[in-house]
């Protein structure tokens, strides 16, 4: 056991539920709990709502799921009245939407901003959580919901000399609130995942010179972003019942699109090529759902990967640069595919240099340059698009203690263990939204967030109505679920990539495929069945006589 202090002291306030985080998950959780008469308090370390869209303000940031779908579905009025301006809304607009939701549903009075949840300890005698906050207060709650986000713990790379760099350093996941103007500057971008790929074309427009330091080339599909017309918005709104229903119950990834009925090798070369061409022209994530076996069969996957590599060679004029930009060490889609606007074409600009740091890793960062391959690339500013300690990073930062004083970090030392991605044995009344072991980051996340929030609300209401005091995942149910999550993952090509899905981007992090790849629709069915069977696989304990939990007015 670690020697860090336990949560002791007099609790100042008490709630039915403490929710950690005020992104899309925490906001909807609060709304839903209040609707069921629970008292709830949200703590958010930032000074505003929106989570991802509050922190990731880098140039070019926008969603990769179309906005008409990357939006809440729980309020018919909201989805009918909100006007998305573009096919993929830019970050400021998504943040405006989050703020609109907070105001529209009167959420702010129950959210405490600028407050980090530092520790949470379960008291086995009272079945209450004591939660320690960065303002020094301790509050108690029957339930704690971690809405801490899967991509909320920005990761600084360990590069020698970074702290001695005299120019400005920005991380895409922790971007300043004031406008950053790169006009006339020499900028270096390290990292070519989705954040790098979105920001590079925009920074190249501003900077006098942009140097992109690439370790791993990534697959990217054009977004084909465009303004939405009123007719397009209306047409989409009219079919919302069908779209949302499909996304929730039938889709694999929470996105409304045609379901593929055949594999890539069932078509001849010409037919296959014309299908890829049509999806490339349409743009967006649905490129990967043209066939039903791209994630399963290496030969099928190669046909899609080759197509994209050919496109890169067509777009990028310098054959050497094109070759460097062609991904060659992972199956297409085994890392979250990127969606871009003019990313590859940006390397045709005279003010953009591509540096291969796979062959020549960065040696060090000096006061004014990035040194690699014995050469100094002089820069005035550095943009670190180096990603996140994903899925478990923000949970691990909280000192969570369950039964017998065991910490969640101890329990998850060899990788996260959950039942349904929702709870972990030994940590009663503690829920995670879009946690490891659920479809989460493999999906349109708002669909997965809404499903978890609805399920958790149903669960705590069930407990209240029947007088249960504590609910906890059973160890055997958890073991079976973890085995199932792994088994399904290893029927696919995903584990072949050194991705953040596998924890491979963080040195020393256990290599486990963290999300559940069984599909959004099937997963929902499993969760609903578990609930229908009186929360099968969970131990419910409590008063013999049903009694009501304290309900706030
Ligand atoms: P977050 O939005 O991450 O919110 C979690 C909040 O919890 C944060 O505000 C954080 O400050 C707070 N928090 C964490 N720990 C603590 C603590 N200890 N105490 C207090 N507060 C805490 N998904 C898609 O489906 N489609 C997309 O197009 C898409 N685009 C993305 C673009 C970017 C740049 C990134 C980084 C992610 C993107 N994602 C996308 C994933 C995105 O994270 C989710 O869609 C969604 O916004 C997550 O919402 P959330 O509320 O679960 O988490
Ligand atoms: P990421 O996918 O993890 O990419 C990080 C990049 O930084 C990789 O190219 C990585 O190289 C590189 N890198 C990390 N450490 C490095 C080091 N020490 N030296 C050199 N290079 C280093 O992170 P991200 O781009 O922020 O995206 C994370 C996820 O957020 C996405 O997959 C997506 O789910 C979401 N996102 C979505 C959008 C969107 O389009 N809406 C935009 C941004 C983010 P290696 O690959 O070699 O490790």
XYZ file of C-alpha atoms and ligand atoms in Angstrom:
654
model
C 0.000 0.000 0.000
C 1.288 3.458 -0.716
C 1.777 5.783 2.205
C -0.157 8.728 0.819
C -2.638 10.107 3.336
C -6.164 8.782 3.392
C -9.128 11.092 2.987
C -9.874 12.137 6.510
C -11.394 15.192 8.063
C -14.862 16.547 8.354
C -16.913 16.455 5.195
C -18.335 19.860 4.378
C -21.084 18.726 2.023
C -22.856 15.540 1.109
C -24.433 14.500 -2.196
C -26.046 11.464 -3.678
C -23.565 11.590 -6.536
C -20.235 13.299 -7.171
C -19.382 13.560 -10.865
C -15.789 14.239 -11.892
C -15.443 16.261 -15.101
C -17.713 18.621 -17.050
C -17.198 17.471 -20.626
C -20.074 16.017 -22.630
C -20.188 13.033 -20.250
C -20.267 14.980 -16.973
C -22.773 17.512 -18.270
C -25.294 14.939 -19.423
C -24.735 12.874 -16.268
C -25.653 15.875 -14.142
C -28.729 16.667 -16.211
C -29.964 13.112 -16.078
C -29.354 12.647 -12.339
C -31.146 15.870 -11.482
C -34.061 14.736 -13.625
C -34.351 11.629 -11.434
C -34.286 13.678 -8.233
C -30.720 12.947 -7.140
C -28.500 15.587 -5.641
C -25.335 15.789 -7.690
C -22.230 17.937 -7.740
C -19.803 18.123 -10.643
C -16.161 19.079 -10.119
C -14.181 20.295 -13.106
C -10.537 21.301 -13.074
C -10.951 23.730 -15.984
C -12.826 27.003 -15.664
C -15.502 26.057 -18.166
C -17.541 23.191 -19.590
C -16.785 21.225 -22.750
C -13.824 19.033 -21.732
C -11.983 18.053 -24.928
C -13.332 21.140 -26.666
C -12.326 23.387 -23.790
C -8.703 22.152 -23.787
C -7.934 21.384 -27.452
C -7.982 24.872 -28.988
C -5.180 24.294 -31.489
C -5.466 25.655 -35.040
C -7.580 23.368 -37.211
C -9.207 21.450 -34.333
C -12.590 20.089 -35.332
C -14.568 16.873 -34.964
C -13.994 13.826 -37.171
C -17.567 12.546 -36.846
C -20.024 14.764 -38.698
C -21.565 17.346 -36.384
C -25.162 16.395 -37.155
C -24.183 13.081 -35.510
C -21.466 14.242 -33.104
C -24.069 15.921 -30.901
C -26.433 15.023 -28.073
C -29.604 13.143 -28.943
C -31.263 13.247 -25.521
C -33.236 16.419 -26.216
C -35.388 16.569 -29.329
C -35.697 20.369 -28.996
C -31.937 20.772 -28.768
C -31.194 18.678 -31.837
C -33.919 20.397 -33.823
C -32.938 23.918 -32.809
C -29.137 23.903 -32.826
C -27.648 24.971 -36.182
C -24.329 23.345 -37.069
C -22.586 25.566 -39.591
C -20.227 23.033 -41.174
C -20.143 19.327 -41.885
C -17.373 19.068 -39.250
C -17.757 21.933 -36.802
C -14.587 23.688 -35.675
C -13.583 23.591 -32.010
C -14.934 27.078 -31.112
C -18.385 26.088 -32.367
C -18.396 22.783 -30.456
C -17.348 24.653 -27.320
C -20.156 27.166 -27.932
C -22.563 24.221 -28.190
C -21.313 22.809 -24.871
C -21.860 26.208 -23.251
C -25.296 26.467 -24.812
C -26.210 23.072 -23.333
C -24.932 24.157 -19.903
C -27.112 27.292 -20.015
C -30.131 25.720 -21.651
C -30.379 23.031 -18.971
C -29.252 25.285 -16.121
C -26.269 23.086 -15.274
C -23.766 25.673 -13.999
C -25.077 26.061 -10.425
C -24.220 22.410 -9.778
C -20.746 22.529 -11.326
C -17.757 23.728 -9.351
C -15.025 24.860 -11.756
C -11.293 25.247 -11.126
C -11.502 22.285 -8.784
C -9.591 19.053 -9.186
C -10.745 15.860 -7.522
C -7.545 14.589 -5.934
C -8.591 11.567 -3.860
C -11.619 9.411 -3.250
C -11.907 6.812 -0.528
C -14.678 4.302 0.090
C -15.801 3.830 3.686
C -16.962 0.231 4.074
C -18.854 0.996 7.284
C -21.051 3.734 5.837
C -20.925 2.785 2.144
C -20.004 6.378 1.380
C -17.214 7.870 -0.688
C -15.132 10.680 0.800
C -13.864 12.894 -1.967
C -10.971 15.302 -1.453
C -10.850 18.411 -3.616
C -8.027 20.749 -4.584
C -9.678 23.579 -2.635
C -9.051 21.603 0.558
C -12.661 20.532 1.037
C -13.850 16.996 1.580
C -17.310 16.020 0.437
C -19.139 12.719 0.782
C -21.298 10.933 -1.738
C -23.078 7.633 -2.124
C -21.850 7.329 -5.709
C -18.886 8.678 -7.645
C -19.000 8.887 -11.436
C -15.728 9.368 -13.281
C -16.503 11.465 -16.353
C -12.843 12.308 -16.577
C -12.426 11.710 -20.316
C -10.390 9.233 -22.336
C -8.246 11.857 -24.049
C -7.869 14.437 -21.316
C -4.400 13.800 -19.943
C -2.055 15.473 -22.426
C 1.318 13.742 -22.605
C 4.523 15.745 -22.716
C 7.210 13.829 -24.617
C 10.425 12.989 -22.839
C 12.845 14.738 -25.146
C 16.232 15.860 -23.911
C 16.551 19.627 -23.674
C 12.846 20.438 -24.061
C 12.931 22.440 -20.835
C 15.817 24.550 -22.147
C 14.056 25.625 -25.347
C 13.771 29.414 -25.260
C 10.869 29.806 -27.684
C 7.223 29.102 -26.891
C 6.111 25.486 -26.409
C 2.473 24.509 -26.949
C 0.744 21.160 -26.459
C -2.288 20.691 -28.712
C -4.225 19.185 -25.793
C -3.523 22.112 -23.508
C -3.703 25.058 -25.877
C -3.780 28.634 -24.496
C -7.084 30.494 -24.452
C -5.697 33.595 -26.119
C -5.120 33.561 -29.874
C -1.718 32.195 -30.857
C -0.438 33.926 -33.982
C 2.425 32.196 -35.799
C 2.695 34.853 -38.498
C 6.324 35.320 -39.507
C 7.541 32.565 -37.179
C 9.473 29.364 -37.779
C 7.354 26.649 -36.203
C 8.144 23.010 -35.476
C 5.353 20.441 -35.054
C 6.253 17.162 -33.347
C 3.675 14.428 -33.864
C 1.550 13.358 -36.813
C -1.545 11.793 -35.244
C -4.984 13.387 -35.672
C -3.988 16.566 -33.797
C -0.827 17.095 -35.839
C -2.619 16.263 -39.073
C -5.373 18.797 -38.350
C -3.038 21.574 -37.240
C -0.248 21.298 -39.843
C -2.166 22.752 -42.826
C -3.429 25.719 -40.776
C -0.069 26.488 -39.171
C 1.620 26.235 -42.596
C -0.640 29.042 -43.833
C 0.557 31.342 -41.052
C 4.140 30.440 -40.319
C 7.092 31.734 -42.320
C 8.378 28.172 -42.167
C 6.958 24.948 -40.759
C 9.026 21.876 -39.962
C 7.047 18.690 -39.305
C 8.867 16.045 -37.273
C 7.324 12.690 -38.162
C 8.051 9.458 -36.311
C 5.195 7.379 -37.714
C 3.315 8.156 -40.905
C -0.456 7.903 -40.513
C -3.379 7.060 -42.733
C -5.628 10.031 -43.337
C -8.784 10.461 -45.392
C -9.979 13.850 -46.676
C -12.777 15.332 -44.573
C -14.377 17.134 -47.547
C -15.544 19.658 -45.039
C -18.057 22.220 -46.283
C -20.669 24.642 -45.011
C -24.022 22.977 -44.377
C -27.005 24.438 -46.190
C -30.335 24.910 -44.417
C -31.798 22.224 -46.702
C -29.122 19.737 -45.632
C -29.716 20.489 -41.958
C -33.473 20.127 -42.349
C -33.161 16.889 -44.282
C -30.937 15.456 -41.565
C -33.213 16.630 -38.762
C -36.196 15.029 -40.436
C -34.515 11.638 -40.291
C -33.100 11.998 -36.769
C -35.296 9.247 -35.286
C -33.851 6.748 -37.759
C -30.285 8.099 -37.515
C -30.121 8.020 -33.743
C -31.804 4.642 -33.463
C -29.387 3.126 -35.950
C -26.365 4.696 -34.245
C -27.423 3.335 -30.857
C -28.605 -0.137 -31.678
C -27.342 -1.306 -35.044
C -24.051 0.376 -35.766
C -20.651 -0.876 -34.732
C -19.209 2.595 -34.197
C -22.157 4.847 -33.358
C -22.278 6.348 -36.835
C -25.239 6.232 -39.214
C -24.053 4.889 -42.528
C -24.636 2.047 -44.972
C -23.772 -1.375 -43.502
C -21.257 -3.223 -45.686
C -22.577 -6.538 -46.964
C -19.391 -7.986 -48.417
C -15.664 -8.295 -47.941
C -12.992 -6.463 -49.922
C -11.908 -9.633 -51.705
C -15.444 -10.414 -52.863
C -15.100 -7.671 -55.477
C -12.777 -7.632 -58.456
C -10.004 -5.023 -58.697
C -12.002 -2.513 -60.742
C -15.138 -2.712 -58.644
C -13.158 -2.429 -55.423
C -11.173 0.518 -56.666
C -14.285 2.374 -57.738
C -15.825 1.796 -54.292
C -12.719 3.156 -52.540
C -12.679 6.068 -54.962
C -16.325 6.873 -54.141
C -15.629 6.823 -50.389
C -12.462 8.903 -50.829
C -14.502 11.462 -52.764
C -17.228 11.445 -50.121
C -14.605 11.826 -47.385
C -14.698 11.033 -43.690
C -14.580 8.053 -41.353
C -16.987 5.911 -43.356
C -14.117 5.119 -45.727
C -13.382 2.207 -43.409
C -16.892 0.763 -43.561
C -16.954 0.203 -47.297
C -16.229 -3.493 -46.643
C -16.986 -5.678 -43.654
C -13.574 -7.286 -43.245
C -11.060 -4.427 -43.377
C -10.387 -4.731 -39.641
C -10.254 -8.511 -39.758
C -8.324 -9.719 -42.774
C -4.807 -8.538 -43.591
C -5.147 -9.101 -47.342
C -8.427 -7.197 -47.423
C -6.896 -4.442 -45.320
C -3.925 -4.192 -47.687
C -6.234 -3.299 -50.576
C -7.525 -0.244 -48.680
C -4.078 0.684 -47.367
C -2.583 0.445 -50.879
C -5.341 2.660 -52.226
C -4.561 5.383 -49.667
C -0.821 5.054 -50.219
C -1.398 5.560 -53.964
C -3.471 8.669 -53.223
C -0.638 10.079 -51.117
C 1.778 9.467 -53.995
C -0.590 11.266 -56.371
C -1.004 14.285 -54.088
C 2.571 14.804 -52.876
C 4.764 15.963 -55.761
C 8.175 15.108 -54.312
C 8.441 11.286 -54.495
C 10.787 11.117 -51.509
C 8.406 13.064 -49.309
C 5.487 10.995 -50.600
C 7.287 7.800 -49.650
C 7.954 9.101 -46.150
C 4.310 10.074 -45.748
C 3.045 6.638 -46.769
C 2.231 4.602 -43.664
C 3.847 1.200 -43.767
C 4.012 -0.249 -40.265
C 0.384 -0.820 -39.281
C -2.876 -1.938 -40.909
C -5.125 0.923 -42.002
C -7.655 1.681 -39.258
C -5.685 -0.075 -36.503
C -4.845 3.405 -35.202
C -7.797 5.801 -35.240
C -7.882 6.907 -38.825
C -7.250 10.631 -39.324
C -9.571 12.953 -41.163
C -7.850 15.930 -42.761
C -8.183 19.037 -44.826
C -5.294 19.364 -47.289
C -2.804 17.591 -45.031
C -0.784 15.778 -47.690
C -0.991 18.722 -50.128
C 0.567 20.933 -47.456
C 3.879 19.164 -48.069
C 3.942 20.667 -51.590
C 4.303 24.132 -50.077
C 7.751 25.680 -50.308
C 7.613 26.739 -46.636
C 7.080 23.215 -45.263
C 9.831 20.712 -44.445
C 9.213 17.084 -43.466
C 11.796 15.513 -41.166
C 11.910 11.761 -40.607
C 12.597 11.208 -36.924
C 12.055 7.465 -37.166
C 15.383 6.974 -38.958
C 17.017 9.813 -37.042
C 15.350 10.254 -33.644
C 15.442 13.694 -32.075
C 18.793 13.911 -30.264
C 17.924 16.965 -28.252
C 16.201 20.280 -28.272
C 18.542 23.226 -27.933
C 17.656 26.800 -26.971
C 16.481 27.506 -30.518
C 16.385 24.294 -32.522
C 15.436 20.654 -32.806
C 18.552 18.543 -33.404
C 18.203 15.342 -35.381
C 20.497 13.490 -37.777
C 23.306 15.841 -36.740
C 21.385 18.855 -38.059
C 19.752 21.749 -36.200
C 16.294 22.790 -37.371
C 15.913 26.340 -36.055
C 12.424 27.150 -34.728
C 10.824 30.043 -32.841
C 7.936 27.945 -31.491
C 7.285 24.255 -30.916
C 3.904 22.554 -31.155
C 3.736 19.205 -29.399
C 0.993 17.125 -31.005
C 2.212 14.157 -28.986
C -1.105 12.836 -27.722
C -2.460 11.597 -24.425
C -2.089 9.032 -21.694
C -5.358 7.692 -23.046
C -8.305 5.982 -21.354
C -6.671 5.435 -17.962
C -4.457 8.544 -17.604
C -6.942 10.888 -15.952
C -8.369 8.150 -13.720
C -4.859 7.217 -12.571
C -4.176 10.788 -11.458
C -6.878 10.472 -8.802
C -5.904 8.514 -5.697
C -8.917 6.168 -5.593
C -9.191 3.736 -2.681
C -11.796 1.007 -2.569
C -12.294 -1.975 -0.274
C -9.454 -2.843 2.119
C -7.672 0.364 1.141
C -6.691 -1.036 -2.253
C -6.028 1.697 -4.792
C -7.356 1.540 -8.320
C -3.810 2.137 -9.570
C -2.654 -0.974 -7.710
C -5.489 -2.991 -9.129
C -4.876 -1.725 -12.666
C -1.075 -2.017 -12.508
C -1.099 -4.762 -15.169
C -3.781 -3.009 -17.196
C -7.340 -1.828 -16.529
C -9.870 -4.407 -15.330
C -13.566 -3.637 -15.475
C -16.892 -5.332 -15.876
C -18.566 -3.847 -18.971
C -16.187 -0.889 -18.798
C -18.498 0.536 -16.151
C -17.275 -0.700 -12.752
C -14.260 -2.420 -11.243
C -14.520 -5.132 -8.552
C -13.485 -3.852 -5.130
C -14.680 -0.309 -5.871
C -18.377 -0.220 -4.980
C -20.637 2.565 -6.248
C -17.880 3.911 -8.490
C -18.776 4.217 -12.172
C -16.638 5.142 -15.160
C -18.147 6.695 -18.277
C -16.686 5.280 -21.509
C -14.124 3.394 -19.451
C -11.721 0.733 -20.703
C -13.662 -2.388 -21.616
C -16.421 -0.415 -23.371
C -16.641 0.713 -27.052
C -15.687 4.229 -25.994
C -12.958 5.658 -28.233
C -13.783 3.247 -31.074
C -17.110 4.991 -31.488
C -18.886 8.266 -32.047
C -18.268 9.045 -28.410
C -21.406 11.042 -27.730
C -23.468 7.955 -28.546
C -21.399 5.905 -26.082
C -21.520 8.640 -23.448
C -25.309 8.855 -23.627
C -25.632 5.083 -23.362
C -23.459 4.947 -20.242
C -25.169 7.904 -18.595
C -28.601 6.377 -19.204
C -27.447 2.991 -17.900
C -25.839 4.456 -14.764
C -28.906 6.563 -14.029
C -31.121 3.507 -14.436
C -28.858 1.592 -12.097
C -28.740 4.126 -9.258
C -32.496 4.646 -9.530
C -32.988 0.879 -9.260
C -30.814 0.826 -6.139
C -32.636 3.756 -4.575
C -36.039 2.227 -5.235
C -35.043 -1.090 -3.644
C -32.996 0.243 -0.777
C -29.657 -1.137 -1.926
C -26.661 0.546 -0.369
C -23.838 -0.725 -2.508
C -23.270 -2.240 -5.908
C -20.080 -3.807 -7.083
C -18.803 -5.808 -10.024
C -18.314 -9.474 -9.101
C -14.791 -10.694 -9.680
C -15.750 -13.642 -11.885
C -18.007 -11.448 -14.048
C -15.146 -8.997 -14.404
C -12.623 -11.732 -15.236
C -14.940 -13.130 -17.890
C -15.526 -9.687 -19.376
C -11.810 -8.835 -19.502
C -11.160 -12.187 -21.209
C -13.968 -11.505 -23.694
C -12.682 -7.979 -24.470
C -9.234 -9.431 -25.170
C -10.506 -12.336 -27.176
C -12.561 -10.106 -29.458
C -9.658 -7.676 -29.885
C -7.342 -10.461 -30.978
C -9.723 -11.568 -33.733
C -8.949 -8.211 -35.374
C -5.876 -6.482 -36.773
C -5.992 -3.733 -34.116
C -3.445 -5.200 -31.690
C -0.815 -5.135 -34.451
C -0.398 -1.373 -34.180
C 1.629 0.467 -31.579
C -1.382 2.603 -30.806
C -2.653 4.455 -27.786
C -5.556 1.949 -27.821
C -2.856 -0.522 -26.711
C -1.186 1.883 -24.272
C 1.842 1.663 -26.571
C 2.426 5.427 -26.695
C 3.326 5.679 -23.005
C 6.630 4.099 -21.993
C 6.043 1.424 -19.342
C 2.257 1.325 -19.745
C 0.924 -2.260 -19.945
C 0.116 -3.354 -23.485
C -3.564 -4.213 -23.337
C -6.150 -3.435 -25.992
C -8.296 -1.174 -23.821
C -11.586 -0.470 -25.634
C -14.213 -3.130 -26.420
C -14.363 -3.819 -30.133
C -17.549 -5.902 -30.105
C -19.563 -2.979 -31.501
C -21.779 -0.244 -30.099
C -25.107 -1.958 -30.869
C -24.200 -5.427 -29.516
C -22.554 -3.878 -26.447
C -25.676 -1.885 -25.626
C -27.703 -5.066 -25.852
C -25.352 -6.787 -23.403
C -25.640 -3.893 -20.922
C -29.425 -3.788 -21.257
C -29.681 -7.547 -20.705
C -27.507 -7.310 -17.595
C -29.797 -4.599 -16.206
C -32.939 -6.528 -17.133
C -31.641 -9.508 -15.148
C -31.371 -7.404 -11.983
C -27.784 -6.347 -12.731
C -26.398 -9.781 -13.345
C -22.692 -9.999 -12.511
C -22.953 -7.245 -9.924
C -23.289 -7.782 -6.168
C -26.000 -5.617 -4.658
C -26.029 -5.211 -0.922
C -28.045 -3.111 1.432
C -30.979 -2.686 3.710
C -33.407 -5.579 4.035
C -36.370 -3.252 3.789
C -36.608 -1.032 0.725
C -36.107 2.575 1.710
C -35.613 5.812 -0.118
C -32.259 7.464 -0.429
C -32.178 11.121 0.567
C -33.558 12.930 -2.421
C -32.843 16.600 -2.924
C -35.577 18.925 -4.022
P -13.660 15.097 -21.759
O -14.263 15.945 -22.796
O -12.222 14.777 -21.874
O -13.949 15.793 -20.354
C -13.383 15.315 -19.168
C -13.243 16.480 -18.215
O -12.867 15.966 -16.958
C -12.171 17.470 -18.623
O -12.711 18.747 -18.763
C -11.162 17.409 -17.496
O -10.609 18.672 -17.190
C -12.003 16.883 -16.355
N -11.222 16.175 -15.345
C -10.408 15.115 -15.531
N -9.883 14.713 -14.355
C -10.376 15.549 -13.414
C -10.207 15.641 -12.000
N -9.437 14.785 -11.324
N -10.869 16.617 -11.341
C -11.667 17.493 -12.007
N -11.851 17.449 -13.330
C -11.223 16.482 -14.035
N -14.685 11.816 -30.352
C -15.600 11.593 -31.312
O -16.438 10.716 -31.157
N -15.640 12.360 -32.428
C -14.762 13.359 -32.652
O -14.842 14.029 -33.665
C -13.741 13.590 -31.677
N -12.812 14.547 -31.844
C -11.846 14.718 -30.899
C -10.892 15.713 -31.102
C -9.874 15.890 -30.196
C -8.868 16.968 -30.399
C -9.774 15.027 -29.079
C -8.653 15.175 -28.097
C -10.736 14.066 -28.852
C -11.782 13.918 -29.768
N -12.785 12.971 -29.572
C -13.748 12.779 -30.525
C -12.886 12.256 -28.301
C -13.536 13.197 -27.231
O -12.670 13.182 -26.144
C -14.957 12.737 -26.895
O -15.748 12.797 -28.072
C -15.715 13.540 -25.841
O -15.601 14.920 -26.028
C -15.287 13.123 -24.457
O -16.126 13.714 -23.497
P -15.948 13.374 -21.949
O -16.844 14.257 -21.215
O -16.044 11.913 -21.761
O -14.413 13.715 -21.651
P -1.690 10.509 -31.137
O -2.617 9.922 -32.111
O -1.242 9.683 -30.007
O -0.435 11.040 -31.953
C 0.713 11.483 -31.290
C 1.820 11.722 -32.293
O 2.967 12.197 -31.601
C 2.252 10.456 -33.025
O 2.612 10.795 -34.342
C 3.474 10.013 -32.222
O 4.369 9.228 -32.943
C 4.072 11.356 -31.890
N 4.927 11.322 -30.710
C 4.570 11.034 -29.442
N 5.641 11.115 -28.623
C 6.682 11.453 -29.401
C 8.060 11.673 -29.147
N 8.571 11.548 -27.928
N 8.857 11.999 -30.181
C 8.346 12.113 -31.415
N 7.058 11.922 -31.733
C 6.234 11.578 -30.730
O -2.313 11.852 -30.482
P -3.325 12.907 -31.128
O -2.934 13.251 -32.491
O -3.475 14.004 -30.149
O -4.689 12.105 -31.231
C -5.167 11.320 -30.155
C -6.604 10.951 -30.414
O -7.458 12.068 -30.131
C -6.940 10.589 -31.845
O -6.553 9.291 -32.176
C -8.419 10.831 -31.886
O -9.127 9.804 -31.278
C -8.546 12.073 -31.038
N -8.437 13.253 -31.908
C -9.401 13.432 -32.855
C -9.310 14.505 -33.702
C -10.326 14.716 -34.757
O -10.018 14.554 -35.915
N -11.505 15.081 -34.420
C -8.264 15.403 -33.598
C -7.313 15.188 -32.610
C -7.412 14.102 -31.767
P 4.244 7.612 -32.882
O 3.001 7.275 -33.636
O 5.487 7.142 -33.521
O 4.162 7.243 -31.434
